[in-house]
């Protein structure tokens, strides 16, 4: 009979039998739970985006179109909450302020350009072209973060886009005729997705490597500064002409609260999965917007919306199966030699522990 020595370390069981050493890894269940949590969190932030768009559109229906001002108050809330937490910690920032200025700038421009595009192009075109955030995010994460995607992940991403495109292509005859300058509107959307992808990837890097509270606070601070400068240039006259009413204030408040919660939760999703998963999850925001309109305005929903939501969900599940796998293997490879070294150091004292 040979005795078996066993160690429990994190999510691993280290075994030694005779002179052989084994490592049993219990990461499958942990990865499954993490992916499920990422999928759920992705839909929460997507729902918040839908609510934000709902309140924003309600304000536009009242004759007020001030996207920069809406972003300004959202950034202000981020600064008041997360900036206060940062000051309480009394820590120096871990990333150069120039980097945060860049993230704040591209975040403001991305949000503004996509919202501005609705004035020149149809809602269908804007929604479909908004999917450009996905390939941009994949390209930037590949170049900047060194993320490598599997064939299954590419297939899952393509399935998500196809699920959304099927609905809006079917609605093109109803909602595709709006807009006065389609080329300008489409160009604004593509440019906006480029800026948003840069913002998401930069935030992913900071959230994974640095402090999430610092990231949100600094993006809020520099986003506040950039949006204030642009409001003075582009929206100051519009703000002076607004006749404020409780409905307008309520719509703005709803948009600001939804956006604040979105920015609060995004770092958690970026830590779990990354910028590409965030972009894919946000594809369902338009479908959640339909649900909201059904609840508030009692509109009827075509069966294709259910098919689209199911298709996107399947695509997200397929994509998430390989999400984070490469990172886990890297960490395992880095720690494996150290673990074996510890085992080998103690093997001399354990050789006599076996008995026949």
PDB file of C-alpha atoms in Angstrom, residues 98-331:
ATOM      1  CA  UNK A  98      -2.800  62.143 -19.802  1.00  0.00           C
ATOM      2  CA  UNK A  99      -4.156  58.619 -20.323  1.00  0.00           C
ATOM      3  CA  UNK A 100      -7.310  59.451 -18.377  1.00  0.00           C
ATOM      4  CA  UNK A 101      -7.707  62.680 -20.352  1.00  0.00           C
ATOM      5  CA  UNK A 102      -7.598  60.613 -23.535  1.00  0.00           C
ATOM      6  CA  UNK A 103     -10.199  58.151 -22.193  1.00  0.00           C
ATOM      7  CA  UNK A 104     -12.472  60.993 -21.085  1.00  0.00           C
ATOM      8  CA  UNK A 105     -12.162  62.679 -24.480  1.00  0.00           C
ATOM      9  CA  UNK A 106     -12.915  59.601 -26.596  1.00  0.00           C
ATOM     10  CA  UNK A 107     -15.780  58.601 -24.294  1.00  0.00           C
ATOM     11  CA  UNK A 108     -17.462  61.995 -24.681  1.00  0.00           C
ATOM     12  CA  UNK A 109     -16.957  62.027 -28.463  1.00  0.00           C
ATOM     13  CA  UNK A 110     -18.255  58.486 -28.912  1.00  0.00           C
ATOM     14  CA  UNK A 111     -21.465  59.118 -26.996  1.00  0.00           C
ATOM     15  CA  UNK A 112     -22.035  62.462 -28.717  1.00  0.00           C
ATOM     16  CA  UNK A 113     -21.445  61.269 -32.283  1.00  0.00           C
ATOM     17  CA  UNK A 114     -23.748  58.253 -31.997  1.00  0.00           C
ATOM     18  CA  UNK A 115     -26.556  60.375 -30.512  1.00  0.00           C
ATOM     19  CA  UNK A 116     -25.988  63.093 -33.099  1.00  0.00           C
ATOM     20  CA  UNK A 117     -26.303  60.578 -35.934  1.00  0.00           C
ATOM     21  CA  UNK A 118     -30.018  60.091 -35.197  1.00  0.00           C
ATOM     22  CA  UNK A 119     -30.633  63.599 -36.601  1.00  0.00           C
ATOM     23  CA  UNK A 120     -29.268  62.666 -40.018  1.00  0.00           C
ATOM     24  CA  UNK A 121     -29.931  58.937 -40.507  1.00  0.00           C
ATOM     25  CA  UNK A 122     -32.620  56.407 -39.717  1.00  0.00           C
ATOM     26  CA  UNK A 123     -32.822  54.551 -36.427  1.00  0.00           C
ATOM     27  CA  UNK A 124     -32.327  51.268 -38.305  1.00  0.00           C
ATOM     28  CA  UNK A 125     -29.097  52.436 -39.921  1.00  0.00           C
ATOM     29  CA  UNK A 126     -27.729  53.820 -36.673  1.00  0.00           C
ATOM     30  CA  UNK A 127     -28.513  50.619 -34.773  1.00  0.00           C
ATOM     31  CA  UNK A 128     -26.963  48.353 -37.389  1.00  0.00           C
ATOM     32  CA  UNK A 129     -23.837  50.477 -37.834  1.00  0.00           C
ATOM     33  CA  UNK A 130     -23.508  50.677 -34.055  1.00  0.00           C
ATOM     34  CA  UNK A 131     -22.406  47.027 -34.278  1.00  0.00           C
ATOM     35  CA  UNK A 132     -19.073  48.331 -35.590  1.00  0.00           C
ATOM     36  CA  UNK A 133     -18.074  48.652 -31.937  1.00  0.00           C
ATOM     37  CA  UNK A 134     -17.517  44.868 -31.921  1.00  0.00           C
ATOM     38  CA  UNK A 135     -14.831  44.580 -34.651  1.00  0.00           C
ATOM     39  CA  UNK A 136     -13.161  47.763 -33.377  1.00  0.00           C
ATOM     40  CA  UNK A 137     -13.031  46.289 -29.853  1.00  0.00           C
ATOM     41  CA  UNK A 138     -11.598  43.005 -31.159  1.00  0.00           C
ATOM     42  CA  UNK A 139      -8.911  44.824 -33.136  1.00  0.00           C
ATOM     43  CA  UNK A 140      -7.902  47.088 -30.242  1.00  0.00           C
ATOM     44  CA  UNK A 141      -7.864  44.306 -27.631  1.00  0.00           C
ATOM     45  CA  UNK A 142      -5.745  42.212 -30.003  1.00  0.00           C
ATOM     46  CA  UNK A 143      -3.246  45.049 -30.568  1.00  0.00           C
ATOM     47  CA  UNK A 144      -3.202  46.720 -27.139  1.00  0.00           C
ATOM     48  CA  UNK A 145      -3.985  43.886 -24.711  1.00  0.00           C
ATOM     49  CA  UNK A 146      -2.724  40.929 -26.730  1.00  0.00           C
ATOM     50  CA  UNK A 147      -6.095  39.146 -26.529  1.00  0.00           C
ATOM     51  CA  UNK A 148      -6.414  36.169 -28.863  1.00  0.00           C
ATOM     52  CA  UNK A 149      -9.827  34.993 -30.049  1.00  0.00           C
ATOM     53  CA  UNK A 150     -10.819  31.469 -30.985  1.00  0.00           C
ATOM     54  CA  UNK A 151     -12.906  30.430 -33.978  1.00  0.00           C
ATOM     55  CA  UNK A 152     -15.789  29.729 -31.607  1.00  0.00           C
ATOM     56  CA  UNK A 153     -15.623  33.279 -30.277  1.00  0.00           C
ATOM     57  CA  UNK A 154     -15.697  34.726 -33.798  1.00  0.00           C
ATOM     58  CA  UNK A 155     -18.697  32.544 -34.572  1.00  0.00           C
ATOM     59  CA  UNK A 156     -20.479  33.633 -31.388  1.00  0.00           C
ATOM     60  CA  UNK A 157     -19.847  37.311 -32.177  1.00  0.00           C
ATOM     61  CA  UNK A 158     -21.124  36.869 -35.738  1.00  0.00           C
ATOM     62  CA  UNK A 159     -24.234  35.114 -34.421  1.00  0.00           C
ATOM     63  CA  UNK A 160     -24.935  38.047 -32.069  1.00  0.00           C
ATOM     64  CA  UNK A 161     -24.714  40.559 -34.913  1.00  0.00           C
ATOM     65  CA  UNK A 162     -26.868  38.384 -37.166  1.00  0.00           C
ATOM     66  CA  UNK A 163     -29.524  38.120 -34.478  1.00  0.00           C
ATOM     67  CA  UNK A 164     -29.836  41.888 -34.226  1.00  0.00           C
ATOM     68  CA  UNK A 165     -29.577  42.503 -37.970  1.00  0.00           C
ATOM     69  CA  UNK A 166     -32.452  40.152 -38.725  1.00  0.00           C
ATOM     70  CA  UNK A 167     -34.920  42.297 -36.793  1.00  0.00           C
ATOM     71  CA  UNK A 168     -33.825  45.690 -38.016  1.00  0.00           C
ATOM     72  CA  UNK A 169     -33.543  44.585 -41.618  1.00  0.00           C
ATOM     73  CA  UNK A 170     -37.114  43.332 -41.372  1.00  0.00           C
ATOM     74  CA  UNK A 171     -38.158  46.714 -39.961  1.00  0.00           C
ATOM     75  CA  UNK A 172     -36.317  48.681 -42.629  1.00  0.00           C
ATOM     76  CA  UNK A 173     -39.499  49.308 -44.540  1.00  0.00           C
ATOM     77  CA  UNK A 174     -41.093  50.854 -41.453  1.00  0.00           C
ATOM     78  CA  UNK A 175     -38.254  52.632 -39.677  1.00  0.00           C
ATOM     79  CA  UNK A 176     -35.643  52.857 -42.379  1.00  0.00           C
ATOM     80  CA  UNK A 177     -36.951  55.862 -44.237  1.00  0.00           C
ATOM     81  CA  UNK A 178     -36.070  58.492 -41.652  1.00  0.00           C
ATOM     82  CA  UNK A 179     -33.103  60.785 -41.715  1.00  0.00           C
ATOM     83  CA  UNK A 180     -32.149  63.618 -44.029  1.00  0.00           C
ATOM     84  CA  UNK A 181     -28.427  63.023 -44.669  1.00  0.00           C
ATOM     85  CA  UNK A 182     -27.757  59.304 -44.569  1.00  0.00           C
ATOM     86  CA  UNK A 183     -24.070  59.415 -45.511  1.00  0.00           C
ATOM     87  CA  UNK A 184     -23.292  62.005 -42.843  1.00  0.00           C
ATOM     88  CA  UNK A 185     -25.310  60.115 -40.251  1.00  0.00           C
ATOM     89  CA  UNK A 186     -23.679  56.779 -41.077  1.00  0.00           C
ATOM     90  CA  UNK A 187     -20.224  58.359 -40.942  1.00  0.00           C
ATOM     91  CA  UNK A 188     -20.965  59.816 -37.513  1.00  0.00           C
ATOM     92  CA  UNK A 189     -22.046  56.392 -36.227  1.00  0.00           C
ATOM     93  CA  UNK A 190     -18.913  54.612 -37.457  1.00  0.00           C
ATOM     94  CA  UNK A 191     -16.706  57.353 -36.016  1.00  0.00           C
ATOM     95  CA  UNK A 192     -18.630  57.165 -32.736  1.00  0.00           C
ATOM     96  CA  UNK A 193     -18.164  53.400 -32.483  1.00  0.00           C
ATOM     97  CA  UNK A 194     -14.433  53.863 -33.044  1.00  0.00           C
ATOM     98  CA  UNK A 195     -14.223  56.266 -30.103  1.00  0.00           C
ATOM     99  CA  UNK A 196     -16.406  54.067 -27.883  1.00  0.00           C
ATOM    100  CA  UNK A 197     -14.284  51.004 -28.633  1.00  0.00           C
ATOM    101  CA  UNK A 198     -11.120  52.907 -27.703  1.00  0.00           C
ATOM    102  CA  UNK A 199     -12.785  54.019 -24.474  1.00  0.00           C
ATOM    103  CA  UNK A 200     -13.943  50.494 -23.588  1.00  0.00           C
ATOM    104  CA  UNK A 201     -10.584  48.874 -24.317  1.00  0.00           C
ATOM    105  CA  UNK A 202      -8.703  51.553 -22.390  1.00  0.00           C
ATOM    106  CA  UNK A 203     -11.061  51.161 -19.461  1.00  0.00           C
ATOM    107  CA  UNK A 204     -10.659  47.378 -19.621  1.00  0.00           C
ATOM    108  CA  UNK A 205      -6.893  47.715 -19.360  1.00  0.00           C
ATOM    109  CA  UNK A 206      -7.135  50.073 -16.383  1.00  0.00           C
ATOM    110  CA  UNK A 207      -9.864  48.069 -14.645  1.00  0.00           C
ATOM    111  CA  UNK A 208      -7.907  44.814 -14.877  1.00  0.00           C
ATOM    112  CA  UNK A 209      -4.467  46.204 -14.065  1.00  0.00           C
ATOM    113  CA  UNK A 210      -5.256  49.118 -11.768  1.00  0.00           C
ATOM    114  CA  UNK A 211      -8.009  50.386  -9.450  1.00  0.00           C
ATOM    115  CA  UNK A 212     -11.597  50.355 -10.791  1.00  0.00           C
ATOM    116  CA  UNK A 213     -12.675  53.184  -8.479  1.00  0.00           C
ATOM    117  CA  UNK A 214      -9.827  55.335  -9.756  1.00  0.00           C
ATOM    118  CA  UNK A 215     -10.719  54.536 -13.366  1.00  0.00           C
ATOM    119  CA  UNK A 216     -14.377  55.537 -13.017  1.00  0.00           C
ATOM    120  CA  UNK A 217     -13.536  58.637 -10.976  1.00  0.00           C
ATOM    121  CA  UNK A 218     -10.904  59.893 -13.420  1.00  0.00           C
ATOM    122  CA  UNK A 219     -12.978  59.172 -16.521  1.00  0.00           C
ATOM    123  CA  UNK A 220     -15.801  61.060 -14.853  1.00  0.00           C
ATOM    124  CA  UNK A 221     -13.512  63.995 -13.990  1.00  0.00           C
ATOM    125  CA  UNK A 222     -12.005  64.392 -17.451  1.00  0.00           C
ATOM    126  CA  UNK A 223     -15.302  63.567 -19.161  1.00  0.00           C
ATOM    127  CA  UNK A 224     -16.817  66.370 -17.097  1.00  0.00           C
ATOM    128  CA  UNK A 225     -14.101  68.777 -18.198  1.00  0.00           C
ATOM    129  CA  UNK A 226     -14.322  67.860 -21.899  1.00  0.00           C
ATOM    130  CA  UNK A 227     -18.121  67.910 -22.019  1.00  0.00           C
ATOM    131  CA  UNK A 228     -18.216  71.302 -20.238  1.00  0.00           C
ATOM    132  CA  UNK A 229     -15.922  72.812 -22.870  1.00  0.00           C
ATOM    133  CA  UNK A 230     -17.990  71.383 -25.720  1.00  0.00           C
ATOM    134  CA  UNK A 231     -21.282  72.464 -24.147  1.00  0.00           C
ATOM    135  CA  UNK A 232     -20.045  76.070 -24.161  1.00  0.00           C
ATOM    136  CA  UNK A 233     -19.242  75.761 -27.865  1.00  0.00           C
ATOM    137  CA  UNK A 234     -22.182  73.721 -29.195  1.00  0.00           C
ATOM    138  CA  UNK A 235     -25.104  73.706 -26.737  1.00  0.00           C
ATOM    139  CA  UNK A 236     -24.921  76.919 -24.723  1.00  0.00           C
ATOM    140  CA  UNK A 237     -27.438  78.792 -26.894  1.00  0.00           C
ATOM    141  CA  UNK A 238     -29.792  75.817 -26.910  1.00  0.00           C
ATOM    142  CA  UNK A 239     -29.729  75.613 -23.112  1.00  0.00           C
ATOM    143  CA  UNK A 240     -30.650  79.288 -22.807  1.00  0.00           C
ATOM    144  CA  UNK A 241     -33.708  78.812 -25.020  1.00  0.00           C
ATOM    145  CA  UNK A 242     -35.123  75.788 -23.146  1.00  0.00           C
ATOM    146  CA  UNK A 243     -38.343  76.283 -21.235  1.00  0.00           C
ATOM    147  CA  UNK A 244     -37.819  73.918 -18.344  1.00  0.00           C
ATOM    148  CA  UNK A 245     -40.687  71.747 -17.134  1.00  0.00           C
ATOM    149  CA  UNK A 246     -41.036  68.873 -14.642  1.00  0.00           C
ATOM    150  CA  UNK A 247     -41.222  66.362 -17.530  1.00  0.00           C
ATOM    151  CA  UNK A 248     -37.935  67.584 -19.007  1.00  0.00           C
ATOM    152  CA  UNK A 249     -36.212  67.521 -15.630  1.00  0.00           C
ATOM    153  CA  UNK A 250     -37.561  64.033 -14.886  1.00  0.00           C
ATOM    154  CA  UNK A 251     -36.368  62.753 -18.274  1.00  0.00           C
ATOM    155  CA  UNK A 252     -32.898  64.211 -17.752  1.00  0.00           C
ATOM    156  CA  UNK A 253     -32.734  62.798 -14.227  1.00  0.00           C
ATOM    157  CA  UNK A 254     -33.711  59.325 -15.453  1.00  0.00           C
ATOM    158  CA  UNK A 255     -31.052  59.444 -18.163  1.00  0.00           C
ATOM    159  CA  UNK A 256     -28.376  60.603 -15.731  1.00  0.00           C
ATOM    160  CA  UNK A 257     -29.236  57.918 -13.150  1.00  0.00           C
ATOM    161  CA  UNK A 258     -29.237  55.123 -15.760  1.00  0.00           C
ATOM    162  CA  UNK A 259     -25.928  56.314 -17.210  1.00  0.00           C
ATOM    163  CA  UNK A 260     -24.378  56.598 -13.751  1.00  0.00           C
ATOM    164  CA  UNK A 261     -25.337  53.006 -12.901  1.00  0.00           C
ATOM    165  CA  UNK A 262     -24.023  51.873 -16.290  1.00  0.00           C
ATOM    166  CA  UNK A 263     -20.588  53.405 -15.677  1.00  0.00           C
ATOM    167  CA  UNK A 264     -20.580  51.952 -12.172  1.00  0.00           C
ATOM    168  CA  UNK A 265     -21.161  48.361 -13.333  1.00  0.00           C
ATOM    169  CA  UNK A 266     -19.105  48.353 -16.546  1.00  0.00           C
ATOM    170  CA  UNK A 267     -15.700  47.889 -14.799  1.00  0.00           C
ATOM    171  CA  UNK A 268     -16.966  44.668 -13.200  1.00  0.00           C
ATOM    172  CA  UNK A 269     -17.950  43.277 -16.604  1.00  0.00           C
ATOM    173  CA  UNK A 270     -14.671  44.415 -18.156  1.00  0.00           C
ATOM    174  CA  UNK A 271     -12.749  42.615 -15.413  1.00  0.00           C
ATOM    175  CA  UNK A 272     -14.710  39.423 -15.976  1.00  0.00           C
ATOM    176  CA  UNK A 273     -14.826  39.315 -19.763  1.00  0.00           C
ATOM    177  CA  UNK A 274     -13.499  42.374 -21.553  1.00  0.00           C
ATOM    178  CA  UNK A 275     -14.500  45.088 -23.996  1.00  0.00           C
ATOM    179  CA  UNK A 276     -15.666  42.712 -26.735  1.00  0.00           C
ATOM    180  CA  UNK A 277     -18.083  40.933 -24.400  1.00  0.00           C
ATOM    181  CA  UNK A 278     -19.385  44.336 -23.321  1.00  0.00           C
ATOM    182  CA  UNK A 279     -20.016  45.357 -26.940  1.00  0.00           C
ATOM    183  CA  UNK A 280     -21.771  42.070 -27.674  1.00  0.00           C
ATOM    184  CA  UNK A 281     -23.945  42.339 -24.566  1.00  0.00           C
ATOM    185  CA  UNK A 282     -25.035  45.852 -25.530  1.00  0.00           C
ATOM    186  CA  UNK A 283     -26.541  44.503 -28.755  1.00  0.00           C
ATOM    187  CA  UNK A 284     -29.604  43.512 -26.757  1.00  0.00           C
ATOM    188  CA  UNK A 285     -30.135  47.079 -25.524  1.00  0.00           C
ATOM    189  CA  UNK A 286     -32.348  47.809 -28.526  1.00  0.00           C
ATOM    190  CA  UNK A 287     -34.434  44.736 -27.739  1.00  0.00           C
ATOM    191  CA  UNK A 288     -34.743  45.813 -24.113  1.00  0.00           C
ATOM    192  CA  UNK A 289     -35.837  49.202 -25.433  1.00  0.00           C
ATOM    193  CA  UNK A 290     -38.678  47.446 -27.241  1.00  0.00           C
ATOM    194  CA  UNK A 291     -39.687  45.760 -23.971  1.00  0.00           C
ATOM    195  CA  UNK A 292     -39.717  49.146 -22.246  1.00  0.00           C
ATOM    196  CA  UNK A 293     -41.853  50.667 -25.002  1.00  0.00           C
ATOM    197  CA  UNK A 294     -44.272  47.746 -24.747  1.00  0.00           C
ATOM    198  CA  UNK A 295     -44.576  48.287 -20.998  1.00  0.00           C
ATOM    199  CA  UNK A 296     -45.052  52.065 -21.170  1.00  0.00           C
ATOM    200  CA  UNK A 297     -46.839  52.464 -24.517  1.00  0.00           C
ATOM    201  CA  UNK A 298     -48.416  48.988 -24.894  1.00  0.00           C
ATOM    202  CA  UNK A 299     -46.926  48.434 -28.337  1.00  0.00           C
ATOM    203  CA  UNK A 300     -47.140  45.045 -29.998  1.00  0.00           C
ATOM    204  CA  UNK A 301     -43.953  43.022 -30.465  1.00  0.00           C
ATOM    205  CA  UNK A 302     -43.242  41.054 -33.617  1.00  0.00           C
ATOM    206  CA  UNK A 303     -42.175  37.441 -33.165  1.00  0.00           C
ATOM    207  CA  UNK A 304     -38.813  38.264 -34.786  1.00  0.00           C
ATOM    208  CA  UNK A 305     -37.825  40.195 -31.672  1.00  0.00           C
ATOM    209  CA  UNK A 306     -38.061  37.044 -29.585  1.00  0.00           C
ATOM    210  CA  UNK A 307     -36.069  35.137 -32.214  1.00  0.00           C
ATOM    211  CA  UNK A 308     -33.449  37.890 -32.261  1.00  0.00           C
ATOM    212  CA  UNK A 309     -33.077  37.921 -28.476  1.00  0.00           C
ATOM    213  CA  UNK A 310     -32.704  34.138 -28.422  1.00  0.00           C
ATOM    214  CA  UNK A 311     -30.106  34.250 -31.224  1.00  0.00           C
ATOM    215  CA  UNK A 312     -28.041  36.917 -29.480  1.00  0.00           C
ATOM    216  CA  UNK A 313     -28.238  34.996 -26.191  1.00  0.00           C
ATOM    217  CA  UNK A 314     -26.969  31.826 -27.883  1.00  0.00           C
ATOM    218  CA  UNK A 315     -24.181  33.824 -29.518  1.00  0.00           C
ATOM    219  CA  UNK A 316     -23.161  35.278 -26.159  1.00  0.00           C
ATOM    220  CA  UNK A 317     -23.090  31.820 -24.561  1.00  0.00           C
ATOM    221  CA  UNK A 318     -20.951  30.446 -27.417  1.00  0.00           C
ATOM    222  CA  UNK A 319     -18.584  33.411 -27.157  1.00  0.00           C
ATOM    223  CA  UNK A 320     -18.298  33.209 -23.375  1.00  0.00           C
ATOM    224  CA  UNK A 321     -17.318  29.536 -23.415  1.00  0.00           C
ATOM    225  CA  UNK A 322     -13.801  30.491 -24.505  1.00  0.00           C
ATOM    226  CA  UNK A 323     -13.782  33.839 -22.711  1.00  0.00           C
ATOM    227  CA  UNK A 324     -10.868  34.129 -20.325  1.00  0.00           C
ATOM    228  CA  UNK A 325      -9.545  30.686 -21.175  1.00  0.00           C
ATOM    229  CA  UNK A 326      -6.240  31.999 -22.499  1.00  0.00           C
ATOM    230  CA  UNK A 327      -5.721  34.197 -19.478  1.00  0.00           C
ATOM    231  CA  UNK A 328      -6.339  31.299 -17.088  1.00  0.00           C
ATOM    232  CA  UNK A 329      -3.883  29.083 -18.935  1.00  0.00           C
ATOM    233  CA  UNK A 330      -1.253  31.816 -18.801  1.00  0.00           C
ATOM    234  CA  UNK A 331      -1.658  32.212 -15.068  1.00  0.00           C
TER     235      UNK A 331
END
